[in-house]
Amino acid sequence: MKRQRILILSFTQIYRTPRVYRQIVFLKDLYELVVAGFGVFEAEGVEFHQLTEVRPRHIADRFLRKGLRILRLTSRQFEQYYWSIPEVREVLATFKGSQYDVIIAHDLHTLPVALALAANNGAKVLLDAHEYEPRHFDNSWRFRMLYQPYWDYICRRYLPRVDAMITVCQGIADEYARVYGVACDVLTNAPFYEDLSPGPTDAECIRLIHHGGLHPSRKLENMIFLMDRLDERFHLDLMLLLNSPRYARYLQQLKELASRRPRIQFCEPVPMPEIARSINQYDLGIYLMSPTNFNNRMALPNKLFEFIQARLAVAIWPSTEMARIVREHGCGVIAADFTIEAIAEKLNSLSVQEIERYKLGSHQAARILSAENNCRILRGIIADLIGA
């Protein structure tokens, strides 16, 4: 019997996008998968189309493209702007004659072209909204002027046409429902279950770990400054991934700050599937997300779930969705507010017994907060779409 075909569209580097990668793993044994994205990607039984990354060769070309983009956005030529995007044109040209049962569109960036393809072959469209795009960088005047009206237009024109929609957390699902009236299921960024146990805690050396991508907007220096306010028993390791050469200078600045603080060290990042096992040796996973915009306030990132799979206690600022998880499962401490002083107070007051109790909370939550649960949810949504 011929298997149903699914097209997965993502304008990202697939091997650096855990959410997309996990969905490929969830579905590849049940369906014939075709994946389109940037970079190099291989998975057994999966057909991959590598999209072309267009980079202007000359400064003049770059300024011309930027000027045209600003002109189209400020003059509300939203359709012309979208359909001029190189990867959109490539996807349309490559897949318009192909037949699929379901198209999974990752982020709103891929939604209009996914719907255009579906109109030709009757495929169902599942949108996976990784962010709340209309307020993605609403702390930036440039975003509010150029992109907020654009994403609002995309939402109002195209969201009513999707057959199903998922997103990363309840807060973002609620906002899409409130503003645009669309129903949205939640599929978290939880990694696969790891068969681990909490490690022992050394009262004289409590080890903190932060891992993740490097970006100045994340204000990672806050964790370095935090160490000035913590007891001598605390030590911090930073496992940072340099995703772009643009941030090499920022990484160097962080290293210079840390060099004057002997209880901080940098360690090499490990491949995504190895993160939980690699950091299982630590005591607390720490993530201080500044509430600079709506998506940051609602953030529920991979690393929180990786801390839990690693059976660590968790230390966070009171970000809405992360705090919901930590409270529900009793797996860590939440600062009273978004200040270094508040999280320092929480950490300094911890006893070894409390840390081990929070580690146990992560241990008990690990199976619930795993990709395996998300797999069942996604497979159910796809089955309903194909059977509809």
PDB file of C-alpha atoms in Angstrom, residues 105-311:
ATOM      1  CA  ALA A 105       4.417  24.943   7.228  1.00  0.00           C
ATOM      2  CA  HIS A 106       6.952  25.920   9.869  1.00  0.00           C
ATOM      3  CA  ASP A 107       6.404  29.522  10.934  1.00  0.00           C
ATOM      4  CA  LEU A 108       4.292  32.089   9.155  1.00  0.00           C
ATOM      5  CA  HIS A 109       7.156  32.681   6.708  1.00  0.00           C
ATOM      6  CA  THR A 110       6.198  29.498   4.850  1.00  0.00           C
ATOM      7  CA  LEU A 111       2.409  29.687   5.200  1.00  0.00           C
ATOM      8  CA  PRO A 112       1.307  31.588   2.057  1.00  0.00           C
ATOM      9  CA  VAL A 113       3.431  29.431  -0.248  1.00  0.00           C
ATOM     10  CA  ALA A 114       2.239  26.270   1.527  1.00  0.00           C
ATOM     11  CA  LEU A 115      -1.375  27.316   0.932  1.00  0.00           C
ATOM     12  CA  ALA A 116      -0.602  28.107  -2.725  1.00  0.00           C
ATOM     13  CA  LEU A 117       0.818  24.604  -3.208  1.00  0.00           C
ATOM     14  CA  ALA A 118      -2.141  23.058  -1.394  1.00  0.00           C
ATOM     15  CA  ALA A 119      -4.592  24.906  -3.642  1.00  0.00           C
ATOM     16  CA  ASN A 120      -3.117  23.045  -6.619  1.00  0.00           C
ATOM     17  CA  ASN A 121      -3.245  19.542  -5.173  1.00  0.00           C
ATOM     18  CA  GLY A 122      -5.837  19.547  -2.395  1.00  0.00           C
ATOM     19  CA  ALA A 123      -3.349  18.958   0.422  1.00  0.00           C
ATOM     20  CA  LYS A 124      -4.244  19.825   3.990  1.00  0.00           C
ATOM     21  CA  VAL A 125      -2.061  22.501   5.629  1.00  0.00           C
ATOM     22  CA  LEU A 126      -0.779  22.313   9.202  1.00  0.00           C
ATOM     23  CA  LEU A 127       0.857  25.510  10.454  1.00  0.00           C
ATOM     24  CA  ASP A 128       3.470  25.247  13.204  1.00  0.00           C
ATOM     25  CA  ALA A 129       3.912  28.747  14.630  1.00  0.00           C
ATOM     26  CA  HIS A 130       7.206  28.769  16.519  1.00  0.00           C
ATOM     27  CA  GLU A 131       6.663  32.375  17.583  1.00  0.00           C
ATOM     28  CA  TYR A 132       3.916  34.963  17.864  1.00  0.00           C
ATOM     29  CA  GLU A 133       5.095  36.822  14.768  1.00  0.00           C
ATOM     30  CA  PRO A 134       3.058  40.061  15.020  1.00  0.00           C
ATOM     31  CA  ARG A 135       4.864  40.868  18.284  1.00  0.00           C
ATOM     32  CA  HIS A 136       8.113  38.999  17.723  1.00  0.00           C
ATOM     33  CA  PHE A 137      10.355  42.028  18.328  1.00  0.00           C
ATOM     34  CA  ASP A 138       7.766  44.522  19.522  1.00  0.00           C
ATOM     35  CA  ASN A 139      10.424  46.250  21.633  1.00  0.00           C
ATOM     36  CA  SER A 140      12.008  47.508  18.374  1.00  0.00           C
ATOM     37  CA  TRP A 141      10.612  50.627  16.650  1.00  0.00           C
ATOM     38  CA  ARG A 142      11.949  49.299  13.339  1.00  0.00           C
ATOM     39  CA  PHE A 143       9.969  46.069  13.749  1.00  0.00           C
ATOM     40  CA  ARG A 144       6.836  47.949  14.802  1.00  0.00           C
ATOM     41  CA  MET A 145       7.068  50.273  11.801  1.00  0.00           C
ATOM     42  CA  LEU A 146       8.029  47.768   9.081  1.00  0.00           C
ATOM     43  CA  TYR A 147       7.119  44.244  10.098  1.00  0.00           C
ATOM     44  CA  GLN A 148       4.281  44.393  12.596  1.00  0.00           C
ATOM     45  CA  PRO A 149       1.746  45.583   9.988  1.00  0.00           C
ATOM     46  CA  TYR A 150       3.097  42.978   7.548  1.00  0.00           C
ATOM     47  CA  TRP A 151       2.715  40.046   9.932  1.00  0.00           C
ATOM     48  CA  ASP A 152      -0.717  41.266  11.010  1.00  0.00           C
ATOM     49  CA  TYR A 153      -1.724  41.255   7.335  1.00  0.00           C
ATOM     50  CA  ILE A 154      -0.340  37.727   6.819  1.00  0.00           C
ATOM     51  CA  CYS A 155      -2.247  36.502   9.883  1.00  0.00           C
ATOM     52  CA  ARG A 156      -5.561  38.058   8.898  1.00  0.00           C
ATOM     53  CA  ARG A 157      -5.352  36.938   5.270  1.00  0.00           C
ATOM     54  CA  TYR A 158      -3.925  33.435   5.628  1.00  0.00           C
ATOM     55  CA  LEU A 159      -4.592  32.020   9.114  1.00  0.00           C
ATOM     56  CA  PRO A 160      -8.313  31.420   8.424  1.00  0.00           C
ATOM     57  CA  ARG A 161      -7.309  29.091   5.581  1.00  0.00           C
ATOM     58  CA  VAL A 162      -5.175  26.621   7.566  1.00  0.00           C
ATOM     59  CA  ASP A 163      -6.648  23.210   8.356  1.00  0.00           C
ATOM     60  CA  ALA A 164      -4.878  22.894  11.713  1.00  0.00           C
ATOM     61  CA  MET A 165      -2.416  24.914  13.757  1.00  0.00           C
ATOM     62  CA  ILE A 166       0.047  24.182  16.549  1.00  0.00           C
ATOM     63  CA  THR A 167       2.446  26.337  18.555  1.00  0.00           C
ATOM     64  CA  VAL A 168       5.023  26.020  21.315  1.00  0.00           C
ATOM     65  CA  CYS A 169       3.131  27.115  24.439  1.00  0.00           C
ATOM     66  CA  GLN A 170      -0.289  27.998  25.813  1.00  0.00           C
ATOM     67  CA  GLY A 171       0.394  31.743  26.085  1.00  0.00           C
ATOM     68  CA  ILE A 172       1.108  32.076  22.358  1.00  0.00           C
ATOM     69  CA  ALA A 173      -1.860  29.819  21.507  1.00  0.00           C
ATOM     70  CA  ASP A 174      -4.112  32.052  23.611  1.00  0.00           C
ATOM     71  CA  GLU A 175      -2.838  35.210  21.876  1.00  0.00           C
ATOM     72  CA  TYR A 176      -3.462  33.820  18.373  1.00  0.00           C
ATOM     73  CA  ALA A 177      -6.959  32.814  19.494  1.00  0.00           C
ATOM     74  CA  ARG A 178      -7.655  36.197  21.127  1.00  0.00           C
ATOM     75  CA  VAL A 179      -6.480  38.370  18.230  1.00  0.00           C
ATOM     76  CA  TYR A 180      -7.209  36.230  15.174  1.00  0.00           C
ATOM     77  CA  GLY A 181      -9.838  33.773  16.383  1.00  0.00           C
ATOM     78  CA  VAL A 182      -7.917  30.644  15.391  1.00  0.00           C
ATOM     79  CA  ALA A 183      -7.817  27.428  17.391  1.00  0.00           C
ATOM     80  CA  CYS A 184      -4.284  26.320  18.155  1.00  0.00           C
ATOM     81  CA  ASP A 185      -2.988  23.129  19.795  1.00  0.00           C
ATOM     82  CA  VAL A 186       0.194  23.120  21.877  1.00  0.00           C
ATOM     83  CA  LEU A 187       3.219  21.018  20.999  1.00  0.00           C
ATOM     84  CA  THR A 188       6.110  21.905  23.307  1.00  0.00           C
ATOM     85  CA  ASN A 189       9.820  21.906  22.442  1.00  0.00           C
ATOM     86  CA  ALA A 190      10.508  18.925  24.691  1.00  0.00           C
ATOM     87  CA  PRO A 191      13.397  16.658  23.615  1.00  0.00           C
ATOM     88  CA  PHE A 192      13.298  12.872  23.617  1.00  0.00           C
ATOM     89  CA  TYR A 193      13.141  11.056  26.947  1.00  0.00           C
ATOM     90  CA  GLU A 194      16.506  10.245  28.515  1.00  0.00           C
ATOM     91  CA  ASP A 195      16.910   7.341  30.937  1.00  0.00           C
ATOM     92  CA  LEU A 196      18.955   9.240  33.520  1.00  0.00           C
ATOM     93  CA  SER A 197      18.955   9.786  37.268  1.00  0.00           C
ATOM     94  CA  PRO A 198      19.777  12.892  39.325  1.00  0.00           C
ATOM     95  CA  GLY A 199      23.429  13.098  40.336  1.00  0.00           C
ATOM     96  CA  PRO A 200      24.703  13.823  43.868  1.00  0.00           C
ATOM     97  CA  THR A 201      25.106  17.438  45.013  1.00  0.00           C
ATOM     98  CA  ASP A 202      28.390  18.616  46.511  1.00  0.00           C
ATOM     99  CA  ALA A 203      27.658  21.178  49.218  1.00  0.00           C
ATOM    100  CA  GLU A 204      31.035  22.850  48.612  1.00  0.00           C
ATOM    101  CA  CYS A 205      30.726  23.058  44.808  1.00  0.00           C
ATOM    102  CA  ILE A 206      27.278  23.647  43.316  1.00  0.00           C
ATOM    103  CA  ARG A 207      27.565  23.589  39.528  1.00  0.00           C
ATOM    104  CA  LEU A 208      25.406  25.793  37.298  1.00  0.00           C
ATOM    105  CA  ILE A 209      25.131  25.259  33.535  1.00  0.00           C
ATOM    106  CA  HIS A 210      23.705  27.383  30.746  1.00  0.00           C
ATOM    107  CA  HIS A 211      23.729  26.094  27.182  1.00  0.00           C
ATOM    108  CA  GLY A 212      22.300  27.490  23.980  1.00  0.00           C
ATOM    109  CA  GLY A 213      22.719  29.815  21.046  1.00  0.00           C
ATOM    110  CA  LEU A 214      24.715  33.008  21.258  1.00  0.00           C
ATOM    111  CA  HIS A 215      22.801  36.239  20.627  1.00  0.00           C
ATOM    112  CA  PRO A 216      23.309  39.715  22.166  1.00  0.00           C
ATOM    113  CA  SER A 217      19.542  40.124  22.679  1.00  0.00           C
ATOM    114  CA  ARG A 218      19.649  37.314  25.240  1.00  0.00           C
ATOM    115  CA  LYS A 219      21.907  39.406  27.487  1.00  0.00           C
ATOM    116  CA  LEU A 220      23.961  36.408  28.547  1.00  0.00           C
ATOM    117  CA  GLU A 221      26.260  38.744  30.472  1.00  0.00           C
ATOM    118  CA  ASN A 222      23.585  38.834  33.183  1.00  0.00           C
ATOM    119  CA  MET A 223      24.657  35.347  34.261  1.00  0.00           C
ATOM    120  CA  ILE A 224      28.265  36.493  34.485  1.00  0.00           C
ATOM    121  CA  PHE A 225      27.282  39.479  36.642  1.00  0.00           C
ATOM    122  CA  LEU A 226      25.115  37.163  38.735  1.00  0.00           C
ATOM    123  CA  MET A 227      28.222  35.264  39.858  1.00  0.00           C
ATOM    124  CA  ASP A 228      29.424  38.413  41.666  1.00  0.00           C
ATOM    125  CA  ARG A 229      26.439  38.067  43.989  1.00  0.00           C
ATOM    126  CA  LEU A 230      26.503  34.308  44.590  1.00  0.00           C
ATOM    127  CA  ASP A 231      28.188  32.400  47.391  1.00  0.00           C
ATOM    128  CA  GLU A 232      31.633  30.909  46.759  1.00  0.00           C
ATOM    129  CA  ARG A 233      30.063  27.440  46.507  1.00  0.00           C
ATOM    130  CA  PHE A 234      28.494  28.288  43.115  1.00  0.00           C
ATOM    131  CA  HIS A 235      30.363  27.692  39.835  1.00  0.00           C
ATOM    132  CA  LEU A 236      29.037  28.483  36.348  1.00  0.00           C
ATOM    133  CA  ASP A 237      29.800  26.772  33.027  1.00  0.00           C
ATOM    134  CA  LEU A 238      28.675  28.349  29.745  1.00  0.00           C
ATOM    135  CA  MET A 239      28.163  26.061  26.755  1.00  0.00           C
ATOM    136  CA  LEU A 240      27.466  28.549  23.962  1.00  0.00           C
ATOM    137  CA  LEU A 241      26.856  27.820  20.284  1.00  0.00           C
ATOM    138  CA  LEU A 242      28.157  30.440  17.838  1.00  0.00           C
ATOM    139  CA  ASN A 243      25.427  30.293  15.184  1.00  0.00           C
ATOM    140  CA  SER A 244      26.743  33.222  13.174  1.00  0.00           C
ATOM    141  CA  PRO A 245      30.155  34.873  12.685  1.00  0.00           C
ATOM    142  CA  ARG A 246      28.379  38.163  13.401  1.00  0.00           C
ATOM    143  CA  TYR A 247      28.350  37.296  17.098  1.00  0.00           C
ATOM    144  CA  ALA A 248      32.020  36.316  17.426  1.00  0.00           C
ATOM    145  CA  ARG A 249      32.819  39.706  18.948  1.00  0.00           C
ATOM    146  CA  TYR A 250      30.003  39.279  21.489  1.00  0.00           C
ATOM    147  CA  LEU A 251      31.419  35.883  22.462  1.00  0.00           C
ATOM    148  CA  GLN A 252      34.828  37.456  22.969  1.00  0.00           C
ATOM    149  CA  GLN A 253      33.306  40.180  25.135  1.00  0.00           C
ATOM    150  CA  LEU A 254      31.658  37.527  27.318  1.00  0.00           C
ATOM    151  CA  LYS A 255      34.942  35.664  27.657  1.00  0.00           C
ATOM    152  CA  GLU A 256      36.711  38.847  28.674  1.00  0.00           C
ATOM    153  CA  LEU A 257      34.083  39.520  31.340  1.00  0.00           C
ATOM    154  CA  ALA A 258      34.347  35.942  32.601  1.00  0.00           C
ATOM    155  CA  SER A 259      38.161  35.970  32.652  1.00  0.00           C
ATOM    156  CA  ARG A 260      38.080  38.196  35.728  1.00  0.00           C
ATOM    157  CA  ARG A 261      35.829  35.733  37.549  1.00  0.00           C
ATOM    158  CA  PRO A 262      37.556  32.417  38.362  1.00  0.00           C
ATOM    159  CA  ARG A 263      34.317  30.528  39.066  1.00  0.00           C
ATOM    160  CA  ILE A 264      33.155  30.849  35.440  1.00  0.00           C
ATOM    161  CA  GLN A 265      34.383  28.750  32.541  1.00  0.00           C
ATOM    162  CA  PHE A 266      33.381  28.102  28.940  1.00  0.00           C
ATOM    163  CA  CYS A 267      32.975  24.588  27.578  1.00  0.00           C
ATOM    164  CA  GLU A 268      32.543  23.240  24.070  1.00  0.00           C
ATOM    165  CA  PRO A 269      28.983  22.713  22.825  1.00  0.00           C
ATOM    166  CA  VAL A 270      27.851  19.170  22.104  1.00  0.00           C
ATOM    167  CA  PRO A 271      25.481  17.863  19.393  1.00  0.00           C
ATOM    168  CA  MET A 272      21.806  18.419  20.110  1.00  0.00           C
ATOM    169  CA  PRO A 273      20.928  14.748  20.928  1.00  0.00           C
ATOM    170  CA  GLU A 274      23.776  14.590  23.480  1.00  0.00           C
ATOM    171  CA  ILE A 275      22.908  17.689  25.521  1.00  0.00           C
ATOM    172  CA  ALA A 276      20.944  16.082  28.367  1.00  0.00           C
ATOM    173  CA  ARG A 277      23.495  13.344  28.996  1.00  0.00           C
ATOM    174  CA  SER A 278      26.360  15.821  28.782  1.00  0.00           C
ATOM    175  CA  ILE A 279      24.924  18.197  31.394  1.00  0.00           C
ATOM    176  CA  ASN A 280      23.604  15.512  33.769  1.00  0.00           C
ATOM    177  CA  GLN A 281      26.780  16.062  35.842  1.00  0.00           C
ATOM    178  CA  TYR A 282      25.609  19.573  36.882  1.00  0.00           C
ATOM    179  CA  ASP A 283      23.260  20.617  39.685  1.00  0.00           C
ATOM    180  CA  LEU A 284      21.222  23.525  38.286  1.00  0.00           C
ATOM    181  CA  GLY A 285      20.331  24.646  34.788  1.00  0.00           C
ATOM    182  CA  ILE A 286      20.005  28.427  34.622  1.00  0.00           C
ATOM    183  CA  TYR A 287      18.239  30.608  32.072  1.00  0.00           C
ATOM    184  CA  LEU A 288      17.610  34.315  32.607  1.00  0.00           C
ATOM    185  CA  MET A 289      15.370  35.458  29.768  1.00  0.00           C
ATOM    186  CA  SER A 290      14.883  39.225  29.771  1.00  0.00           C
ATOM    187  CA  PRO A 291      11.217  40.173  29.121  1.00  0.00           C
ATOM    188  CA  THR A 292      12.158  42.546  26.297  1.00  0.00           C
ATOM    189  CA  ASN A 293       9.262  41.555  24.026  1.00  0.00           C
ATOM    190  CA  PHE A 294       6.136  39.411  23.945  1.00  0.00           C
ATOM    191  CA  ASN A 295       7.838  36.244  22.699  1.00  0.00           C
ATOM    192  CA  ASN A 296      10.557  36.498  25.328  1.00  0.00           C
ATOM    193  CA  ARG A 297       7.922  36.810  28.040  1.00  0.00           C
ATOM    194  CA  MET A 298       6.191  33.686  26.678  1.00  0.00           C
ATOM    195  CA  ALA A 299       9.373  31.740  25.923  1.00  0.00           C
ATOM    196  CA  LEU A 300       9.304  27.998  26.567  1.00  0.00           C
ATOM    197  CA  PRO A 301      12.616  26.966  25.011  1.00  0.00           C
ATOM    198  CA  ASN A 302      14.307  23.650  24.316  1.00  0.00           C
ATOM    199  CA  LYS A 303      16.835  24.248  27.083  1.00  0.00           C
ATOM    200  CA  LEU A 304      14.246  24.216  29.871  1.00  0.00           C
ATOM    201  CA  PHE A 305      13.158  20.729  28.838  1.00  0.00           C
ATOM    202  CA  GLU A 306      16.782  19.655  28.356  1.00  0.00           C
ATOM    203  CA  PHE A 307      17.501  20.736  31.939  1.00  0.00           C
ATOM    204  CA  ILE A 308      14.605  18.548  33.046  1.00  0.00           C
ATOM    205  CA  GLN A 309      15.717  15.563  30.948  1.00  0.00           C
ATOM    206  CA  ALA A 310      19.197  15.996  32.464  1.00  0.00           C
ATOM    207  CA  ARG A 311      17.514  15.746  35.905  1.00  0.00           C
TER     208      ARG A 311
END
